[in-house]
CSV table of C-alpha atoms in Angstrom, one decimal:
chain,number,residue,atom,x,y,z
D,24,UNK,CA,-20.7,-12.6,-6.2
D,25,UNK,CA,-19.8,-16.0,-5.1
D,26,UNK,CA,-16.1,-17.0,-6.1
D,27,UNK,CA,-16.7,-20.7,-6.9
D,28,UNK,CA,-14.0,-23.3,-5.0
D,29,UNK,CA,-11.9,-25.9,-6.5
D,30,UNK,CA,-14.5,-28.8,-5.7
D,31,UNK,CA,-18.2,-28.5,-6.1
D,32,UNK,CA,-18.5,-30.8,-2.5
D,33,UNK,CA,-17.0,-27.7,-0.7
D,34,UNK,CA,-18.9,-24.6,-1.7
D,35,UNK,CA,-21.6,-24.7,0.9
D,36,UNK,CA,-19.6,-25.0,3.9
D,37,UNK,CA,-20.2,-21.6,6.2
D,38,UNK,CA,-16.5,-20.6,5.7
D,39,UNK,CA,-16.6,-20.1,1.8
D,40,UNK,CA,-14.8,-17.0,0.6
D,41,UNK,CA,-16.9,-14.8,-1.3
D,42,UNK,CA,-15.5,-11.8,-3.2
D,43,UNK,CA,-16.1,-10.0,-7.1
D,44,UNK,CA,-14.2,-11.8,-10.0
D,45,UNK,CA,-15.9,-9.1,-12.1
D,46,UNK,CA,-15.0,-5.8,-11.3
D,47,UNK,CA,-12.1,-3.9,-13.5
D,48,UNK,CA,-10.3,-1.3,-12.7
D,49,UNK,CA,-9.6,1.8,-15.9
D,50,UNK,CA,-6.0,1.0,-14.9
D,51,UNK,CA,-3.0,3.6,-15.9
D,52,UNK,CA,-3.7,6.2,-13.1
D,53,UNK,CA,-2.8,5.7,-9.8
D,54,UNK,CA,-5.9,6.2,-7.4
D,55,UNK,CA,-6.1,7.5,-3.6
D,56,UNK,CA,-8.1,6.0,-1.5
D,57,UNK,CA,-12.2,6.7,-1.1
D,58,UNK,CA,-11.2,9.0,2.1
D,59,UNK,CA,-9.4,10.9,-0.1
D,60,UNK,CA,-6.8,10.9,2.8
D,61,UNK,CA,-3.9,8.5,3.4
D,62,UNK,CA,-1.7,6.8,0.7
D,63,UNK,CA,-0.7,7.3,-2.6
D,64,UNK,CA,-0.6,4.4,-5.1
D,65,UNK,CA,1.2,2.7,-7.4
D,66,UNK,CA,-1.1,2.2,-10.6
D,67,UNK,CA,-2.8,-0.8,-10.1
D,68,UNK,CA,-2.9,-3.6,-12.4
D,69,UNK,CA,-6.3,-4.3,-14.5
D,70,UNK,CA,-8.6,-7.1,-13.1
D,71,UNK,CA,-9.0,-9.7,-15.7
D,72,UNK,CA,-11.9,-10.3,-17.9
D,73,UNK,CA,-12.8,-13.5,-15.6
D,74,UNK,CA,-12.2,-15.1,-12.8
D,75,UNK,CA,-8.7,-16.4,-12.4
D,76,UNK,CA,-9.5,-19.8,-10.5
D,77,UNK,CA,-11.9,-22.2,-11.9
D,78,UNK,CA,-13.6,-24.6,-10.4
D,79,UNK,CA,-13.3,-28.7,-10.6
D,80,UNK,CA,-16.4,-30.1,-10.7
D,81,UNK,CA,-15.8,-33.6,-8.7
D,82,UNK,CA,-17.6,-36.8,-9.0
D,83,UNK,CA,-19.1,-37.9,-5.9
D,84,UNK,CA,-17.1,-40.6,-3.5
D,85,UNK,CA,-18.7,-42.8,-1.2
D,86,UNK,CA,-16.8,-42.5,1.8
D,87,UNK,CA,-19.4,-44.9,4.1
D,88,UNK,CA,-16.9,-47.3,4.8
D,89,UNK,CA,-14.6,-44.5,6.3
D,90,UNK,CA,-13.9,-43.8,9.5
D,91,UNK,CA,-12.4,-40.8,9.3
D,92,UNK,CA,-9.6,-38.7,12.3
D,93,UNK,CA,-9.0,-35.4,13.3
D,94,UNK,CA,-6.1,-34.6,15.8
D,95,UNK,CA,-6.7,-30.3,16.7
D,96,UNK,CA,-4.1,-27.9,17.5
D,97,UNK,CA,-4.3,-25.8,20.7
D,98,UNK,CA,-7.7,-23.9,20.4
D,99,UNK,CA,-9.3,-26.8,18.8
D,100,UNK,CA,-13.1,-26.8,17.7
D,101,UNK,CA,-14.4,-23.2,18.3
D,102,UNK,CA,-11.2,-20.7,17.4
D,103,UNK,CA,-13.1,-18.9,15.0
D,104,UNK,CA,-10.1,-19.4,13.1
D,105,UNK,CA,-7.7,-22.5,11.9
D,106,UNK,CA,-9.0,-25.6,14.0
D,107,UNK,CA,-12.5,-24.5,13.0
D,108,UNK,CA,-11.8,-24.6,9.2
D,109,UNK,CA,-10.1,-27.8,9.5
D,110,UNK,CA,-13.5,-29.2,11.4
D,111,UNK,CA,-15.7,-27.7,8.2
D,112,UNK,CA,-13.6,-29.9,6.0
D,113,UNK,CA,-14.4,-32.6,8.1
D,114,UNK,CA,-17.5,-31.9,8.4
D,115,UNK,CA,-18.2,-31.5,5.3
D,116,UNK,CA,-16.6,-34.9,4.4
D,117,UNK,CA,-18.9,-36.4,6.8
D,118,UNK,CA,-22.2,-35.1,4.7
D,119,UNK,CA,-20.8,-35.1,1.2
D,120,UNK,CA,-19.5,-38.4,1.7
D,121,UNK,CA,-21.8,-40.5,3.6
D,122,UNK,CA,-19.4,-40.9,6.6
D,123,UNK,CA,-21.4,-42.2,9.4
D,124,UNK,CA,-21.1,-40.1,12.4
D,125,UNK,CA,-20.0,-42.7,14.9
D,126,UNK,CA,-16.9,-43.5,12.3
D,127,UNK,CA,-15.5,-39.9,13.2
D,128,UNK,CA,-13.1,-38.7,16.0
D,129,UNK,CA,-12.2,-35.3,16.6
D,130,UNK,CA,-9.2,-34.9,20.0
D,131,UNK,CA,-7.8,-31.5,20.8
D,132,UNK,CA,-4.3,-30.5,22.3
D,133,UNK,CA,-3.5,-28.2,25.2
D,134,UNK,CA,-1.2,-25.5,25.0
D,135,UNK,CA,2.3,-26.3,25.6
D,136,UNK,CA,1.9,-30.3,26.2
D,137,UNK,CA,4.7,-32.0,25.3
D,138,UNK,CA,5.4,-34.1,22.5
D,139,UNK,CA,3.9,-38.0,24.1
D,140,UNK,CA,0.7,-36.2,24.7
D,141,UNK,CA,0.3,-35.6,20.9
D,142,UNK,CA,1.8,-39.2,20.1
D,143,UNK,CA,-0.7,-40.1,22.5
D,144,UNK,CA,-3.4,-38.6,20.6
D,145,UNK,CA,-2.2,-40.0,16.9
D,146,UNK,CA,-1.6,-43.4,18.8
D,147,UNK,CA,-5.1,-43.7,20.2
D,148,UNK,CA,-7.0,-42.5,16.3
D,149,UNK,CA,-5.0,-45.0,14.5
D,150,UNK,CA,-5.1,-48.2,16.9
D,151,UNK,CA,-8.9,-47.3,16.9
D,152,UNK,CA,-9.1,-48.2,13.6
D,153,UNK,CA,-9.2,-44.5,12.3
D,154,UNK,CA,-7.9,-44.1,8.7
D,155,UNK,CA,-7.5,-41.4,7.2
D,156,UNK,CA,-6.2,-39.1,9.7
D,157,UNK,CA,-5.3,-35.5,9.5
D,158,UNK,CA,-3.6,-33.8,12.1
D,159,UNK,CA,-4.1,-30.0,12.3
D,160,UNK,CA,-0.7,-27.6,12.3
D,161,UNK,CA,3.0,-28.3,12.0
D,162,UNK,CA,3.1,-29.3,15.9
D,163,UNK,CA,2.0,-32.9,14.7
D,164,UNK,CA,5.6,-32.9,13.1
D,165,UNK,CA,8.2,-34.5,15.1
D,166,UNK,CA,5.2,-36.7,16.4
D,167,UNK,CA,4.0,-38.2,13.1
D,168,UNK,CA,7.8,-38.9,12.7
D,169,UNK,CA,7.4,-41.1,15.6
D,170,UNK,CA,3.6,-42.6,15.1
D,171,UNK,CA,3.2,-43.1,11.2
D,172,UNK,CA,6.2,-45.7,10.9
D,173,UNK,CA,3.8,-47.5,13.8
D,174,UNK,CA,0.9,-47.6,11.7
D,175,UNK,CA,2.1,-48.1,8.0
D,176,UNK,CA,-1.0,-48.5,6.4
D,177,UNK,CA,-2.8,-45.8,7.9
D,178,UNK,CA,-3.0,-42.4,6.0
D,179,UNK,CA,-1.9,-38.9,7.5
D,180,UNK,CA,-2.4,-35.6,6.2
D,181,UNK,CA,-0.5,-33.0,8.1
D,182,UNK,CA,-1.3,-29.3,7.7
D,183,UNK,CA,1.4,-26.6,7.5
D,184,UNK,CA,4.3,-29.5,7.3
D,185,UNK,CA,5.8,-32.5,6.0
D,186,UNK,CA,7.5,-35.3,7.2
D,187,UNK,CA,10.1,-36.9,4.7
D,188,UNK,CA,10.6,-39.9,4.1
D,189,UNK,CA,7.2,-40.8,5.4
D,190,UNK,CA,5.5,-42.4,2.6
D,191,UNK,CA,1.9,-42.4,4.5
D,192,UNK,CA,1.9,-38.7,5.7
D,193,UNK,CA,0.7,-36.3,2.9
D,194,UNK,CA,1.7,-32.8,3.7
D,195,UNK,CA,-1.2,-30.1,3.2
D,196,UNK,CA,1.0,-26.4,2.6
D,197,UNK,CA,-0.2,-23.3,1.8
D,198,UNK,CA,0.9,-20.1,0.0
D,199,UNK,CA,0.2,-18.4,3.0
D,200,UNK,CA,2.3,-15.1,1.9
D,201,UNK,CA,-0.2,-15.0,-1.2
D,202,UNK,CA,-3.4,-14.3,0.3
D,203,UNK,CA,-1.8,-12.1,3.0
D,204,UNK,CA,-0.1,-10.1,-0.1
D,205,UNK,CA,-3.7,-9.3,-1.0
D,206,UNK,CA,-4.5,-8.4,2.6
D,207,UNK,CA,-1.7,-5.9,2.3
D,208,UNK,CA,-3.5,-4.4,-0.4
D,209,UNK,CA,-6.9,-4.1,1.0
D,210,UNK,CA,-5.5,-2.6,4.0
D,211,UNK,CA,-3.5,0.0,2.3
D,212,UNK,CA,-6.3,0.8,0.5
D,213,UNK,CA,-8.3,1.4,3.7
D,214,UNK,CA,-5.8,3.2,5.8
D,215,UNK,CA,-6.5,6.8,6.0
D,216,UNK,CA,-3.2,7.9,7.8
D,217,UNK,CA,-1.2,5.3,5.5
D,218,UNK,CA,0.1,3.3,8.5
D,219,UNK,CA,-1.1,-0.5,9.3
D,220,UNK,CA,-0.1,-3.1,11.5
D,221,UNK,CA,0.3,-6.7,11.9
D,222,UNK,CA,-0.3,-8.8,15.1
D,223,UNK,CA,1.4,-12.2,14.5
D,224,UNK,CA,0.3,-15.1,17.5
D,225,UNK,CA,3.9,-16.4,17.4
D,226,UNK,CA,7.3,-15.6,16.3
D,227,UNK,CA,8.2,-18.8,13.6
D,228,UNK,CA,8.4,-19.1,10.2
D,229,UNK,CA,5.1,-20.0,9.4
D,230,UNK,CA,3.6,-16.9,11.0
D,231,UNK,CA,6.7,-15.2,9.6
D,232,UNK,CA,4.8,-15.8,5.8
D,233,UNK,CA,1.9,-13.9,7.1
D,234,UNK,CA,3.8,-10.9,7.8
D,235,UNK,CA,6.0,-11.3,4.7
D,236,UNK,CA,3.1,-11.5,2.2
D,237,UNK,CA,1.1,-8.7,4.0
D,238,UNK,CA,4.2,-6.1,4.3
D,239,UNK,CA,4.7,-6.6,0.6
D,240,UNK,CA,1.2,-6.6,-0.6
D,241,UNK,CA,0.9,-3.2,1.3
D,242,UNK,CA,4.1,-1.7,0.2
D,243,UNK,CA,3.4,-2.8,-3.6
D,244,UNK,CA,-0.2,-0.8,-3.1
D,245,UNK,CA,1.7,2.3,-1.2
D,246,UNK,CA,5.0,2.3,-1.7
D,247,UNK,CA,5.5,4.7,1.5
D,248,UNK,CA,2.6,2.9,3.8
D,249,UNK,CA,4.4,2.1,7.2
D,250,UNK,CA,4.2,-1.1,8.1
D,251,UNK,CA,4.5,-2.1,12.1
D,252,UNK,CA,4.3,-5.4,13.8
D,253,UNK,CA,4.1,-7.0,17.2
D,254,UNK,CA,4.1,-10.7,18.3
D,255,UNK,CA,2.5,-11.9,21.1
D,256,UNK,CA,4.8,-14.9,21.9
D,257,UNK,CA,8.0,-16.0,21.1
D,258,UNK,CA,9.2,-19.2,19.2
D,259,UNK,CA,8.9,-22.1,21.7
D,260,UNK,CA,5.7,-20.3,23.8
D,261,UNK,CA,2.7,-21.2,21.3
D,262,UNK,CA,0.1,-19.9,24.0
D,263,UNK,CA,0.1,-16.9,21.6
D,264,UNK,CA,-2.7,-18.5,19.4
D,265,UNK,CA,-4.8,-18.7,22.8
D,266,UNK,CA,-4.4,-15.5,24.4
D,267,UNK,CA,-7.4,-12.7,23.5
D,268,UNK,CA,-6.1,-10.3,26.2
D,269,UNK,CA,-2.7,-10.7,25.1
D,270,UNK,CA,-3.9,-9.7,21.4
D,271,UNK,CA,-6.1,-7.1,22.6
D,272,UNK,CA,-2.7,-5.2,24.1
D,273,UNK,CA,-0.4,-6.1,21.0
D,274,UNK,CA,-2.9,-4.6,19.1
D,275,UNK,CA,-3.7,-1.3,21.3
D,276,UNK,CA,0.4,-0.8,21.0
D,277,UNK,CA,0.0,-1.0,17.6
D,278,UNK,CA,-2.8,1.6,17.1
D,279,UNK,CA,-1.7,3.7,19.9
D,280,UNK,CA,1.7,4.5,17.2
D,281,UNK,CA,-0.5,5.4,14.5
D,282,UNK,CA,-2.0,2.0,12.6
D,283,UNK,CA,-5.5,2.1,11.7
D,284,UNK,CA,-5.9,-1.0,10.0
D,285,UNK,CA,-4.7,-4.3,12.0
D,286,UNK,CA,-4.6,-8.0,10.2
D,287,UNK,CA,-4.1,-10.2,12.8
D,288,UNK,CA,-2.5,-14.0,12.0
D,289,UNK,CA,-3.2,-15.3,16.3
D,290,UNK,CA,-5.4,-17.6,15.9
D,291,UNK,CA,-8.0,-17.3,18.5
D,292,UNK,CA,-6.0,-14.7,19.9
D,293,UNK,CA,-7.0,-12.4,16.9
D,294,UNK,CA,-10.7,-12.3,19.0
D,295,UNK,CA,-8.9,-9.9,21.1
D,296,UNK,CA,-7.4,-8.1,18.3
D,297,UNK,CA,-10.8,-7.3,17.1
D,298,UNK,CA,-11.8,-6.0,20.4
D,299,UNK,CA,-9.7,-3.4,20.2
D,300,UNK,CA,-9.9,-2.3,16.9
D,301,UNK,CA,-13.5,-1.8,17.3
D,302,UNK,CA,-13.0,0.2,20.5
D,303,UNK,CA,-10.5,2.2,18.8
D,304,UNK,CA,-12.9,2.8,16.0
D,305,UNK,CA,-9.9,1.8,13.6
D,306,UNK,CA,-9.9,-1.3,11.0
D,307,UNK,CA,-9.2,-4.7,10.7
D,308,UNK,CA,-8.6,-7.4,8.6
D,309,UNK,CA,-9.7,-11.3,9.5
D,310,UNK,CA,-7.4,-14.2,8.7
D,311,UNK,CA,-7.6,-18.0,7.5
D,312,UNK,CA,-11.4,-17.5,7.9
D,313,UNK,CA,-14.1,-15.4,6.6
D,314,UNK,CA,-14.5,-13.9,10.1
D,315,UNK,CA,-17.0,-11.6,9.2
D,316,UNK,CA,-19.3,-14.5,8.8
D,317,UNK,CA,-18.1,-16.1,11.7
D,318,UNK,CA,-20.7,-16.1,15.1
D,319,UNK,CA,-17.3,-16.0,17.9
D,320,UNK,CA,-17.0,-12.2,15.9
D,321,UNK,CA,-20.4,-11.2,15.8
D,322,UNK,CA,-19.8,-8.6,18.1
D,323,UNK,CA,-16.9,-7.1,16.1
D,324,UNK,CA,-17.6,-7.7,12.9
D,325,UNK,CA,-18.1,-4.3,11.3
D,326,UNK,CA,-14.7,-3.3,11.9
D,327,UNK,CA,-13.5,-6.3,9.2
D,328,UNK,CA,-13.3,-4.9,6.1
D,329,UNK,CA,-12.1,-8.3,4.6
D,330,UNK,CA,-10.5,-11.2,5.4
D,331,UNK,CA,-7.2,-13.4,3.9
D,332,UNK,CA,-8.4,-17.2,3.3
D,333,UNK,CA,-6.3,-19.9,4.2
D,334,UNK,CA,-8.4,-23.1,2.9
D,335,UNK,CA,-7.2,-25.7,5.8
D,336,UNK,CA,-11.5,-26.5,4.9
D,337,UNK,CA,-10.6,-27.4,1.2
D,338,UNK,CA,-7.6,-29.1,2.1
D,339,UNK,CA,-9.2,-31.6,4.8
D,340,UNK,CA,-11.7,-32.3,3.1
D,341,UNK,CA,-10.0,-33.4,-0.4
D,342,UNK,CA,-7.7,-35.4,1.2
D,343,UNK,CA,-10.0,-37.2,2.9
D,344,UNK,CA,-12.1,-37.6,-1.0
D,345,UNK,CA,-8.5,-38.5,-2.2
D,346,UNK,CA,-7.8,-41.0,0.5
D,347,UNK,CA,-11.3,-42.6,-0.1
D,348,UNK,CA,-10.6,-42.3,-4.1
D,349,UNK,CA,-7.0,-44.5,-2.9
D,350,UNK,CA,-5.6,-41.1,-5.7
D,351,UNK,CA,-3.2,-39.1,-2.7
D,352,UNK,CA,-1.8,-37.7,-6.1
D,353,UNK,CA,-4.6,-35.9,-7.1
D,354,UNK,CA,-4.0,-33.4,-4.4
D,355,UNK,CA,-1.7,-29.8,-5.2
D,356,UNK,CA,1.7,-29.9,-3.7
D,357,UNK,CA,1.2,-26.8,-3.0
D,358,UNK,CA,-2.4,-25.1,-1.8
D,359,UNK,CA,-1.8,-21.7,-3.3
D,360,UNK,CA,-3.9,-19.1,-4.9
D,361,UNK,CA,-3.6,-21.1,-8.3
D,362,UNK,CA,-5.4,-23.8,-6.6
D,363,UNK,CA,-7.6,-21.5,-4.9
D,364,UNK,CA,-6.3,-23.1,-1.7
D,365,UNK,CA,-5.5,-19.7,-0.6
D,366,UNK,CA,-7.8,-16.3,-1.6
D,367,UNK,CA,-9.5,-13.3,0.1
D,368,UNK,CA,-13.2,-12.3,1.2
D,369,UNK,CA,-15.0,-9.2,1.0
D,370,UNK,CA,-18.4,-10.0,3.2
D,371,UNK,CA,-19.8,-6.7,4.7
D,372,UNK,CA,-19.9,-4.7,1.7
D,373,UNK,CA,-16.9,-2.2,3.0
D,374,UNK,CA,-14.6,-3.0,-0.2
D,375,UNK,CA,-16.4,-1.2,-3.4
D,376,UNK,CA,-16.0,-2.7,-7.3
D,377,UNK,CA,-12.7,-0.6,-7.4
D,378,UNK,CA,-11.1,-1.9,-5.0
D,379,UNK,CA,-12.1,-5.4,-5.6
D,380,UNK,CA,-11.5,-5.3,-9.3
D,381,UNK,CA,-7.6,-4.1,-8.3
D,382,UNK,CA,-7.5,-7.2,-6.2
D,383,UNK,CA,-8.0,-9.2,-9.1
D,384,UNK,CA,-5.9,-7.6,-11.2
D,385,UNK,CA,-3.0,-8.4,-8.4
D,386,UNK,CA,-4.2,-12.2,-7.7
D,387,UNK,CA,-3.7,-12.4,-11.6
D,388,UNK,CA,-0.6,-11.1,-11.6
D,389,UNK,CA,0.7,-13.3,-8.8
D,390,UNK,CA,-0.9,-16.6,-10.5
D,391,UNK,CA,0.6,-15.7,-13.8
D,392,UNK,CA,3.9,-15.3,-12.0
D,393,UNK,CA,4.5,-11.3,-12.7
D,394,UNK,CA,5.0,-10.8,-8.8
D,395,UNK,CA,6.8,-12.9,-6.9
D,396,UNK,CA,5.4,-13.4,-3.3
D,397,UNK,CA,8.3,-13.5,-0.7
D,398,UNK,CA,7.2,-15.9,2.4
D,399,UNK,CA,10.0,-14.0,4.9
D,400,UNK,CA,11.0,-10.5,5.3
């Protein structure tokens, strides 16, 4: 069953999470998982009677007079991960709202370039005559700081970040820590020796929620799960998000001490990850993306058993609708599961009507504020 997304413009894009809204769980007993192996649970809250989110049925907005910017992280176009949601948003801005193609700019950063390069790149959208632009990770920070102020009547959207004072950047944050909570779960679920890992591409706060939602989720499930992590770069070094080798090893160390279910948050490093889970014949769980769906991991996609959603697609996209609407306000201040700006996907059948109806029972709980999600450990 289709989960429906908080604008009717969005659904079709390839990313869209799909998982059951349906499915209830007896509740009251605490179940062990289909191995009949691994953890022992905490009794599991009921799924609700319906789905949780709804969805906002939008009018349509001509955006034909647009012409419309998108400034990439490292990775850019092609990640299989966060710059490729952020491109179906603006994609899909291009066909739901008549944006003509030559009124659209995509640029992409290189690992490690310093901060005039991405000034540089924000420069040459907005002198162009770009506007709205949306640049793509919290890197685009300190240089929006700089650039908006330059170009006052040009409209920012910066994902994962803010920058105050700036009246023309809109920040566009996520709940990470409350989809990952529901990866926790799923992987609990899944382990059959009770021990998962997390691979984290590099060491900073925002990766940090990731980790923090997923270890929690997890240890909510299972109380005694054992939770390990490894990151493949430090703070400062963000080649971590670029690296498949270097999240193929992180990921063997992992495995090698016992986990057998791996969510990796590594951006296109988590390719590797999948690599080698699936020549470990352990799990894995996919991040920001349905990557089960997604072509760059065909060849390892039966070892994802689900996938967290980060919906960088749903929140490009409707802020560039808002921006053509001139209505910035419409937007949440926060993209969260509430919003269904953050979620989980089940594609390739591996998560039964149990598991997905417990699921549901804990995204309830977490929208109706009974569980607090903590976004560090």
């Amino acid at each position: 069953m289709r989960r429906r997304t908080r604008g009717t413009a969005v659904a079709a894009i390839a990313l869209t999470l799909v998982a059951s809204a349906c499915a209830k769980d007896s509740g009251g007993t605490a179940p062990t998982n289909a191995a009949g192996a691994g953890c022992e649970f905490s009794a599991p809250p009921s799924a609700p009677a319906t789905s949780s989110t709804s969805a906002a049925a939008g009018d349509k907005v001509d955006g034909s007079a647009l012409k419309i910017g998108l400034a990439y992280d490292i990775g850019g176009r092609g990640d299989a991960s966060f710059n490729d949601l952020a491109a179906a948003g603006f994609d899909q801005a291009i066909k739901d709202m008549g944006v003509k193609k030559e009124n659209t700019r995509e640029l992409s950063a290189a690992p490690n370039e310093d901060e005039t390069a991405k000034q540089t790149r924000l420069r040459q959208l907005a002198s162009e005559g770009f506007n709205p632009i949306v640049g793509v990770g919290f890197a685009y920070t300190e240089s929006l700081k700089v650039v908006a102020p330059e170009f006052p009547n040009v409209k920012f959207g910066l994902v994962d970040s803010a920058v105050e004072g700036a009246a023309n950047v809109t920040p566009l944050v996520f709940a990470e820590q409350e989809g990952a909570f529901l990866a926790g779960v799923v992987a609990a679920y899944q382990s059959k020796k009770c021990h998962v890992g997390f691979v984290g591409g590099v060491d900073i706060p925002l990766i940090q929620k990731f980790e923090a939602g997923y270890a929690q989720g997890a240890k909510t499930a299972a109380p005694k799960v054992q939770v390990d992590k490894k990151y493949i770069t430090p703070a400062g070094d963000f080649t971590g998000f670029q690296d498949p080798p270097k999240g193929q090893e992180a990921a063997k160390g992992l495995i090698d001490k016992g986990a057998d279910v791996v969510y990796p948050a590594a951006g296109a490093s988590g390719l590797g990850v999948f690599a080698a889970v699936k020549q470990a014949g352990v799990l894995a769980i996919g991040c920001d993306a349905d990557q089960y769906l997604q072509p760059a991991v065909a060849a390892n996609k039966d070892v994802i058993v689900a996938s967290s959603l980060k919906r960088v697609d749903v929140a490009v996209f409707d802020f560039f609708r808002a921006a053509a609407k001139n209505d910035l306000s419409s937007l949440p201040k926060v993209f969260d599961l509430k919003s269904d700006g953050v979620g989980y996907a089940t594609s390739g059948g591996k998560v039964d009507a149990k598991l997905q109806g417990i699921l549901e029972g804990y995204k309830a709980q977490i929208i109706e504020g009974k569980i607090k999600v903590a976004d560090k450990i």
